[in-house]
Short mmCIF file of C-alpha atoms in Angstrom, two decimals:
data_model
loop_
_atom_site.label_atom_id
_atom_site.label_comp_id
_atom_site.label_asym_id
_atom_site.label_seq_id
_atom_site.Cartn_x
_atom_site.Cartn_y
_atom_site.Cartn_z
CA MET A 1 67.36 123.59 71.95
CA MET A 2 67.52 120.96 74.59
CA GLN A 3 64.83 120.46 77.14
CA GLU A 4 65.45 122.25 80.45
CA PRO A 5 65.84 119.65 83.20
CA THR A 6 63.60 119.84 86.25
CA LEU A 7 65.58 119.47 89.47
CA PRO A 8 64.45 119.12 93.10
CA GLN A 9 63.68 122.23 95.09
CA GLY A 10 66.82 123.97 96.31
CA TYR A 11 68.95 122.76 93.39
CA SER A 12 70.31 125.10 90.74
CA LEU A 13 71.77 124.12 87.37
CA ALA A 14 74.67 125.26 85.21
CA ALA A 15 74.39 123.42 81.87
CA PHE A 16 77.10 123.21 79.21
CA ASP A 17 77.40 121.64 75.76
CA THR A 18 81.08 120.83 76.37
CA LEU A 19 83.33 121.03 79.41
CA ASP A 20 86.76 119.72 80.34
CA SER A 21 85.23 118.12 83.43
CA THR A 22 82.16 118.92 85.49
CA ASN A 23 84.17 118.44 88.70
CA SER A 24 86.82 120.90 87.47
CA GLU A 25 84.18 123.47 86.55
CA LEU A 26 82.50 123.16 89.93
CA LYS A 27 85.84 123.55 91.73
CA ARG A 28 86.61 126.66 89.67
CA ARG A 29 83.26 128.07 90.78
CA VAL A 30 84.06 127.22 94.40
CA ALA A 31 87.38 129.07 94.08
CA GLN A 32 85.57 132.10 92.64
CA GLY A 33 82.97 132.03 95.41
CA GLU A 34 80.20 131.25 92.94
CA ALA A 35 79.04 127.86 94.11
CA PRO A 36 75.99 127.72 96.37
CA ASP A 37 74.99 124.48 98.11
CA ARG A 38 73.32 122.04 95.65
CA LEU A 39 74.60 123.70 92.50
CA VAL A 40 74.63 121.09 89.73
CA VAL A 41 77.06 121.35 86.81
CA TRP A 42 76.02 119.24 83.83
CA ALA A 43 77.75 118.82 80.47
CA ILE A 44 76.46 117.02 77.40
CA GLU A 45 80.04 116.15 76.51
CA GLN A 46 83.20 116.03 78.62
CA THR A 47 86.68 116.21 77.10
CA LYS A 48 88.94 115.70 80.13
CA GLY A 49 86.83 113.66 82.52
CA ARG A 50 88.79 112.42 85.51
CA GLY A 51 88.73 109.32 87.62
CA ARG A 52 90.69 108.42 90.72
CA ARG A 53 94.38 109.44 90.80
CA GLY A 54 94.63 110.98 87.34
CA ARG A 55 92.77 108.23 85.48
CA SER A 56 90.65 109.50 82.63
CA TRP A 57 86.88 109.07 82.37
CA SER A 58 85.46 109.01 78.86
CA GLY A 59 82.63 111.51 78.40
CA PRO A 60 80.92 111.18 75.01
CA ALA A 61 77.51 112.80 74.37
CA GLY A 62 74.72 110.39 75.24
CA ASN A 63 76.07 109.52 78.68
CA LEU A 64 75.31 111.46 81.86
CA MET A 65 78.14 113.53 83.33
CA CYS A 66 77.29 115.85 86.23
CA SER A 67 78.63 117.16 89.53
CA ILE A 68 76.75 118.37 92.59
CA LEU A 69 78.26 120.80 95.11
CA LEU A 70 77.39 120.21 98.75
CA ARG A 71 78.23 122.19 101.84
CA PRO A 72 77.21 119.65 104.48
CA ASN A 73 77.09 120.65 108.12
CA CYS A 74 79.15 117.72 109.38
CA SER A 75 82.71 116.58 110.08
CA LEU A 76 85.13 115.78 107.27
CA PRO A 77 85.17 112.01 107.99
CA SER A 78 81.35 111.98 107.85
CA ALA A 79 81.38 113.84 104.53
CA ALA A 80 83.09 110.79 103.00
CA GLN A 81 79.78 108.97 103.46
CA LEU A 82 78.32 111.09 100.64
CA GLY A 83 79.96 108.71 98.17
CA PHE A 84 77.64 105.96 99.39
CA VAL A 85 74.67 108.35 99.19
CA ALA A 86 75.60 109.03 95.55
CA ALA A 87 76.01 105.31 94.82
CA LEU A 88 72.46 104.61 96.01
CA ALA A 89 71.20 107.50 93.85
CA VAL A 90 72.94 106.02 90.77
CA LEU A 91 71.48 102.60 91.61
CA ASP A 92 67.97 104.13 91.74
CA THR A 93 68.63 105.83 88.39
CA VAL A 94 69.92 102.75 86.58
CA ARG A 95 67.58 100.09 88.01
CA PRO A 96 64.33 101.34 86.34
CA LEU A 97 66.15 101.41 83.00
CA LEU A 98 66.91 97.69 83.29
CA PRO A 99 63.64 96.21 84.58
CA GLY A 100 63.79 92.63 85.80
CA ARG A 101 67.57 92.52 86.07
CA GLN A 102 68.64 90.87 89.30
CA ASP A 103 72.37 91.37 88.68
CA ILE A 104 72.67 95.08 89.46
CA ALA A 105 74.97 95.61 92.43
CA LEU A 106 77.34 98.01 94.20
CA LYS A 107 81.09 97.52 94.19
CA TRP A 108 82.89 99.17 97.12
CA PRO A 109 82.77 102.00 97.63
CA ASN A 110 80.52 103.51 94.98
CA ASP A 111 80.52 101.80 91.57
CA VAL A 112 77.31 100.39 90.11
CA LEU A 113 77.76 97.08 88.27
CA VAL A 114 75.39 95.46 85.79
CA GLY A 115 76.15 91.80 85.21
CA GLY A 116 79.48 92.38 86.97
CA ARG A 117 80.44 95.23 84.60
CA LYS A 118 80.86 98.85 85.63
CA VAL A 119 78.10 101.14 84.37
CA SER A 120 78.96 104.26 86.40
CA GLY A 121 81.70 106.02 88.28
CA ILE A 122 81.78 108.55 91.09
CA LEU A 123 84.63 110.89 92.00
CA LEU A 124 84.32 112.94 95.16
CA GLU A 125 86.58 115.88 95.87
CA ALA A 126 86.47 117.87 99.08
CA GLY A 127 88.18 120.99 100.33
CA GLY A 128 88.06 124.03 102.54
CA TRP A 129 87.63 122.05 105.76
CA MET A 130 89.08 123.92 108.73
CA PRO A 131 88.64 123.12 112.42
CA GLY A 132 85.08 124.10 113.30
CA ALA A 133 84.24 125.23 109.76
CA PRO A 134 82.73 122.71 107.33
CA GLY A 135 83.99 122.91 103.77
CA TRP A 136 82.62 121.72 100.46
CA VAL A 137 82.25 118.40 98.66
CA VAL A 138 81.98 117.96 94.90
CA VAL A 139 80.15 114.75 93.99
CA GLY A 140 80.98 113.95 90.35
CA THR A 141 78.99 111.21 88.65
CA GLY A 142 79.19 109.55 85.26
CA ILE A 143 76.54 107.07 84.10
CA ASN A 144 77.13 105.11 80.89
CA LEU A 145 73.76 105.33 79.14
CA MET A 146 74.78 104.88 75.48
CA HIS A 147 78.54 104.27 75.41
CA HIS A 148 81.29 102.64 77.44
CA PRO A 149 85.08 102.44 77.09
CA GLY A 150 86.63 99.13 76.14
CA ASP A 151 90.06 99.47 77.70
CA THR A 152 89.34 99.62 81.42
CA GLU A 153 90.92 97.62 84.23
CA TRP A 154 87.48 96.55 85.44
CA PRO A 155 85.21 95.67 82.45
CA ALA A 156 82.67 98.39 81.60
CA THR A 157 79.22 98.39 80.03
CA ASP A 158 76.37 100.79 79.29
CA VAL A 159 72.60 100.71 79.66
CA ARG A 160 71.99 100.38 75.89
CA THR A 161 74.44 97.47 75.56
CA GLU A 162 72.65 95.72 78.40
CA GLY A 163 69.37 95.99 76.48
CA GLY A 164 67.94 98.66 78.76
CA ARG A 165 65.35 101.33 78.13
CA ALA A 166 66.57 104.33 76.18
CA ALA A 167 66.99 107.35 78.44
CA THR A 168 68.26 110.77 77.49
CA ALA A 169 70.90 112.42 79.64
CA VAL A 170 68.23 114.94 80.72
CA GLN A 171 65.92 112.18 81.97
CA ALA A 172 68.81 110.47 83.76
CA LEU A 173 69.93 113.79 85.31
CA GLU A 174 66.42 114.42 86.66
CA ALA A 175 66.14 110.88 88.03
CA TYR A 176 69.62 111.01 89.57
CA CYS A 177 69.16 114.40 91.26
CA GLY A 178 65.75 113.33 92.57
CA ALA A 179 67.22 110.14 94.03
CA PHE A 180 70.25 112.00 95.37
CA GLU A 181 67.98 114.42 97.21
CA ARG A 182 65.95 111.54 98.74
CA TRP A 183 69.04 109.68 99.98
CA SER A 184 70.89 112.78 101.18
CA ALA A 185 67.79 113.89 103.10
CA CYS A 186 67.69 110.41 104.69
CA TRP A 187 71.41 110.71 105.55
CA SER A 188 70.98 114.21 107.08
CA ARG A 189 67.99 113.04 109.12
CA ASP A 190 68.91 109.50 110.18
CA GLY A 191 72.68 109.32 109.70
CA PHE A 192 74.76 106.74 107.87
CA GLU A 193 73.16 103.53 109.20
CA PRO A 194 70.16 103.35 106.78
CA ILE A 195 72.53 104.21 103.91
CA ARG A 196 74.90 101.46 105.03
CA GLN A 197 72.09 98.92 105.29
CA GLU A 198 70.74 99.71 101.82
CA TRP A 199 74.28 99.56 100.44
CA MET A 200 74.83 96.14 102.07
CA ARG A 201 71.55 94.83 100.61
CA ASN A 202 72.92 95.61 97.16
CA ALA A 203 76.60 94.81 97.73
CA TYR A 204 78.50 92.97 95.03
CA GLY A 205 80.49 89.93 96.10
CA LEU A 206 79.43 89.79 99.74
CA GLY A 207 81.09 86.70 101.24
CA ASP A 208 83.10 86.11 98.06
CA PRO A 209 86.86 86.26 97.60
CA ILE A 210 88.04 89.69 96.44
CA VAL A 211 91.37 91.32 95.74
CA ALA A 212 92.02 94.78 97.19
CA ARG A 213 94.96 96.78 95.91
CA VAL A 214 96.58 99.20 98.31
CA GLU A 215 99.81 101.15 97.92
CA ALA A 216 101.88 98.41 99.58
CA GLY A 217 100.50 95.61 97.42
CA THR A 218 97.35 93.53 97.23
CA ILE A 219 95.27 91.85 99.89
CA THR A 220 93.12 88.86 99.04
CA GLY A 221 90.27 87.87 101.27
CA ARG A 222 86.58 87.32 101.72
CA MET A 223 84.45 90.43 101.58
CA LEU A 224 82.51 90.86 104.82
CA GLY A 225 80.90 94.23 104.08
CA ILE A 226 81.36 97.81 105.24
CA ASP A 227 81.77 99.06 108.78
CA PRO A 228 79.80 101.90 110.43
CA ASP A 229 81.97 104.56 108.76
CA GLY A 230 82.05 102.95 105.32
CA SER A 231 85.46 101.25 105.40
CA LEU A 232 85.68 97.97 103.52
CA VAL A 233 85.89 94.97 105.86
CA LEU A 234 87.48 91.80 104.60
CA GLU A 235 88.79 88.63 106.13
CA SER A 236 92.25 87.88 104.79
CA ASP A 237 93.27 84.36 103.80
CA ALA A 238 95.21 84.21 107.08
CA GLY A 239 91.93 84.74 108.95
CA THR A 240 92.64 88.34 109.99
CA GLU A 241 89.95 90.99 109.66
CA CYS A 242 91.14 94.08 107.76
CA ARG A 243 89.47 97.44 107.40
CA LEU A 244 90.43 99.52 104.38
CA ALA A 245 89.61 103.20 103.97
CA ALA A 246 91.29 103.48 100.54
CA ALA A 247 91.84 100.68 98.04
CA ASP A 248 91.00 99.55 94.52
CA ILE A 249 88.94 96.39 94.21
CA LEU A 250 90.27 94.21 91.41
CA PRO A 251 88.50 91.36 89.67
CA ALA A 252 89.16 88.11 91.58
CA GLU A 253 91.05 85.62 89.44
CA GLY A 254 89.58 82.32 88.37
CA MET B 1 113.69 68.63 119.35
CA THR B 2 115.16 69.38 116.00
CA THR B 3 112.20 68.15 114.00
CA LYS B 4 109.79 70.23 115.98
CA PHE B 5 112.02 73.28 115.70
CA ASP B 6 112.23 72.87 111.91
CA VAL B 7 108.47 72.77 111.68
CA ASP B 8 108.20 76.01 113.69
CA ALA B 9 110.82 77.76 111.59
CA ASP B 10 108.95 76.73 108.47
CA MET B 11 105.71 78.08 109.88
CA ILE B 12 107.37 81.35 110.82
CA ARG B 13 108.78 81.64 107.32
CA ARG B 14 105.35 81.01 105.84
CA LEU B 15 103.72 83.57 108.13
CA ALA B 16 106.45 86.10 107.34
CA SER B 17 105.92 85.70 103.61
CA LEU B 18 102.17 85.99 104.19
CA ILE B 19 102.79 89.28 105.98
CA ASP B 20 104.71 90.53 102.96
CA GLU B 21 102.08 89.24 100.57
CA THR B 22 99.13 90.76 102.39
CA GLY B 23 100.80 93.94 103.57
CA LEU B 24 99.60 93.22 107.12
CA THR B 25 101.64 94.22 110.15
CA GLU B 26 100.92 91.23 112.32
CA ILE B 27 99.73 87.64 112.05
CA GLU B 28 98.99 85.33 114.94
CA TYR B 29 98.76 81.58 114.41
CA ASP B 30 97.37 79.26 117.05
CA ASP B 31 96.98 75.51 116.57
CA GLY B 32 95.83 74.85 120.12
CA THR B 33 99.18 73.73 121.53
CA ARG B 34 101.39 76.54 120.42
CA LYS B 35 100.97 80.09 119.34
CA ILE B 36 103.18 81.97 116.90
CA ARG B 37 102.95 85.69 116.41
CA VAL B 38 104.87 87.31 113.57
CA ALA B 39 104.85 91.09 113.43
CA ARG B 40 106.79 93.86 111.84
CA ALA B 41 107.33 97.06 113.70
CA LEU B 42 107.72 99.25 110.66
CA ALA B 43 104.95 101.02 108.85
CA PRO B 44 103.97 101.24 105.91
CA VAL B 45 100.73 99.69 106.95
CA ALA B 46 98.43 98.38 104.29
CA ALA B 47 95.51 97.54 106.49
CA GLN B 48 94.58 100.51 108.50
CA VAL B 49 91.95 100.70 111.17
CA ALA B 50 89.56 103.52 110.55
CA SER B 51 88.36 104.94 113.80
CA ALA B 52 84.62 105.48 113.89
CA ALA B 53 84.75 108.25 116.44
CA PRO B 54 88.22 109.71 116.40
CA GLN B 55 89.27 111.51 119.54
CA PRO B 56 91.52 114.53 119.38
CA MET B 57 94.97 113.73 120.68
CA GLN B 58 95.84 115.10 124.08
CA SER B 59 98.78 117.41 123.94
CA GLY B 60 101.90 115.52 124.90
CA ASP B 61 100.62 112.21 123.48
CA GLN B 62 102.83 110.55 120.94
CA PRO B 63 101.14 109.12 117.88
CA GLN B 64 100.75 105.37 118.42
CA MET B 65 102.04 104.53 114.99
CA GLN B 66 104.44 106.91 113.32
CA PRO B 67 105.38 105.95 109.78
CA ALA B 68 107.47 109.07 109.29
CA PRO B 69 111.15 108.75 110.01
CA GLN B 70 110.98 111.43 112.66
CA VAL B 71 108.62 111.49 115.58
CA VAL B 72 107.06 114.91 115.84
CA ASP B 73 104.77 115.84 118.65
CA ALA B 74 101.32 117.02 117.59
CA GLY B 75 101.85 119.82 120.09
CA HIS B 76 104.63 121.32 117.94
CA PRO B 77 103.57 124.90 117.21
CA GLY B 78 104.04 124.41 113.45
CA ALA B 79 102.37 120.99 113.28
CA VAL B 80 99.70 120.35 110.66
CA THR B 81 97.80 117.24 111.74
CA ALA B 82 95.63 114.80 109.79
CA PRO B 83 91.92 115.61 110.23
CA MET B 84 91.02 112.06 109.17
CA VAL B 85 92.32 108.55 108.49
CA GLY B 86 93.25 107.86 104.88
CA THR B 87 95.94 107.70 102.23
CA ALA B 88 98.12 110.77 101.73
CA TYR B 89 99.00 112.12 98.29
CA LEU B 90 101.42 115.00 97.82
CA GLN B 91 100.42 115.64 94.19
CA PRO B 92 96.98 116.40 92.69
CA ASP B 93 97.52 113.48 90.29
CA PRO B 94 100.50 111.15 89.72
CA GLN B 95 101.79 113.19 86.75
CA ALA B 96 101.60 116.58 88.44
CA PRO B 97 104.16 118.33 90.66
CA GLN B 98 103.69 118.33 94.45
CA PHE B 99 101.29 120.85 95.96
CA VAL B 100 104.12 122.14 98.16
CA ASN B 101 107.83 121.52 98.73
CA VAL B 102 110.08 122.17 101.72
CA GLY B 103 110.98 125.86 101.75
CA ASP B 104 107.80 126.98 99.97
CA ARG B 105 105.88 129.93 101.32
CA VAL B 106 102.18 129.08 101.73
CA GLU B 107 99.12 131.12 102.57
CA LYS B 108 96.40 130.04 104.98
CA GLY B 109 93.91 127.92 102.99
CA ASP B 110 96.38 126.78 100.30
CA THR B 111 96.10 123.06 99.56
CA LEU B 112 99.01 121.13 101.11
CA LEU B 113 98.12 117.55 100.19
CA ILE B 114 95.22 115.20 99.56
CA ILE B 115 94.01 112.56 102.00
CA GLU B 116 91.84 109.92 100.36
CA ALA B 117 89.25 107.91 102.24
CA MET B 118 86.32 106.04 100.71
CA LYS B 119 87.37 107.43 97.32
CA VAL B 120 86.87 110.99 98.50
CA MET B 121 89.86 113.15 97.60
CA ASN B 122 90.14 115.63 100.46
CA GLN B 123 92.27 118.67 99.80
CA ILE B 124 93.85 119.55 103.13
CA PRO B 125 94.26 123.33 103.53
CA SER B 126 97.10 125.00 105.36
CA PRO B 127 95.83 126.12 108.77
CA ARG B 128 98.18 129.12 108.69
CA SER B 129 100.42 131.21 106.48
CA GLY B 130 104.11 130.40 106.72
CA THR B 131 106.99 128.38 105.34
CA VAL B 132 106.96 124.61 104.81
CA ARG B 133 109.76 123.36 107.11
CA GLN B 134 109.20 119.62 106.95
CA ILE B 135 107.03 117.12 105.05
CA LEU B 136 106.55 114.07 107.26
CA VAL B 137 104.26 111.93 105.13
CA THR B 138 105.23 109.55 102.34
CA ASN B 139 103.32 109.85 99.10
CA GLY B 140 100.69 107.11 98.80
CA HIS B 141 101.00 105.91 102.38
CA PRO B 142 98.31 105.75 105.07
CA VAL B 143 98.02 108.40 107.76
CA GLU B 144 96.28 108.14 111.10
CA TYR B 145 93.95 110.65 112.67
CA GLY B 146 96.01 113.35 114.43
CA GLU B 147 99.29 112.32 112.81
CA VAL B 148 101.63 115.22 112.05
CA LEU B 149 101.72 115.70 108.27
CA MET B 150 103.89 118.77 107.89
CA ILE B 151 105.59 121.47 109.89
CA ILE B 152 104.65 124.96 108.74
CA ASP B 153 105.71 128.06 110.65
#
């Protein structure tokens, strides 16, 4: 029998050996009216993990896969800032496992990189937002503790491969939920600015050339940071400043 | 003079191809003595400006940028407007069928589309029960705050 994780006050847990996807399970519970604020769904193994726009997310046992349901009392555009809150929580979970590493950074908007390789992924799904009535946000997080896929567009890695401290999924879940609670409390109290500043302190590729893929093509430019609502700001090669609310960051060539 | 004109035409061509390459809508070039501005009037827009504090549109206002082929007033009784800036998706994932099609009957709260911003997939619910008369967004294209997405009545 596995050890029962200890979560922050106000959090409840639904634990599974196997699930299709923790986000899907949480959304099913939302649809059935069985998802209180701060319900955490955790699975030891995930068979149909999802990434952005139908991409799959590998979920072998040994890694952490979990989703947190939030019912924030804010506007829908502000709720998008929870992705940055989650990114800082993943950073705080991964950093102690890799002591001394100076090359842990955040790729816009919410990936944690170790040595330039992706060690985690976050997928946020929101719904139920009506004028004057806040809805829900599912914050799905995967952290590669023991395994990583080899066939990804952006190179991946895991904590073990990087020579990090061994952590069980239970330990990582406890650390992640604890950090998530600290950063979300900070966000509720002080707004996005402290989150933005901490994100910028850890940003990957600040000032460097990056390639952003949008539906109409790709934009190359120098990464300037994120603006007060979290949009990516870059200076295109033509010298124009662009703000992107949705894009994929690709590895810069050369 | 001809030489000078050739140089300008070349610069315009280069700026125009840069617009295509970057997906921008407008580039202005200024070398101190002359200024060239190359712009395209048509959306799709790749670089969108996210408004930090979006203001609700006054009734009667036209959207400033309207990528849809038809201009529909946000004051239309059946209008469903974008609650946020982002990229619109009509399907839950690229392999799946659309959430709704023209002619479909929908209930209040049914998901109509997804608007993505900052990698948050926001399922936009129908504000009312009715029939989908028009879909005014293009799959995968940006939408502005207050832009009319669909007509449902």
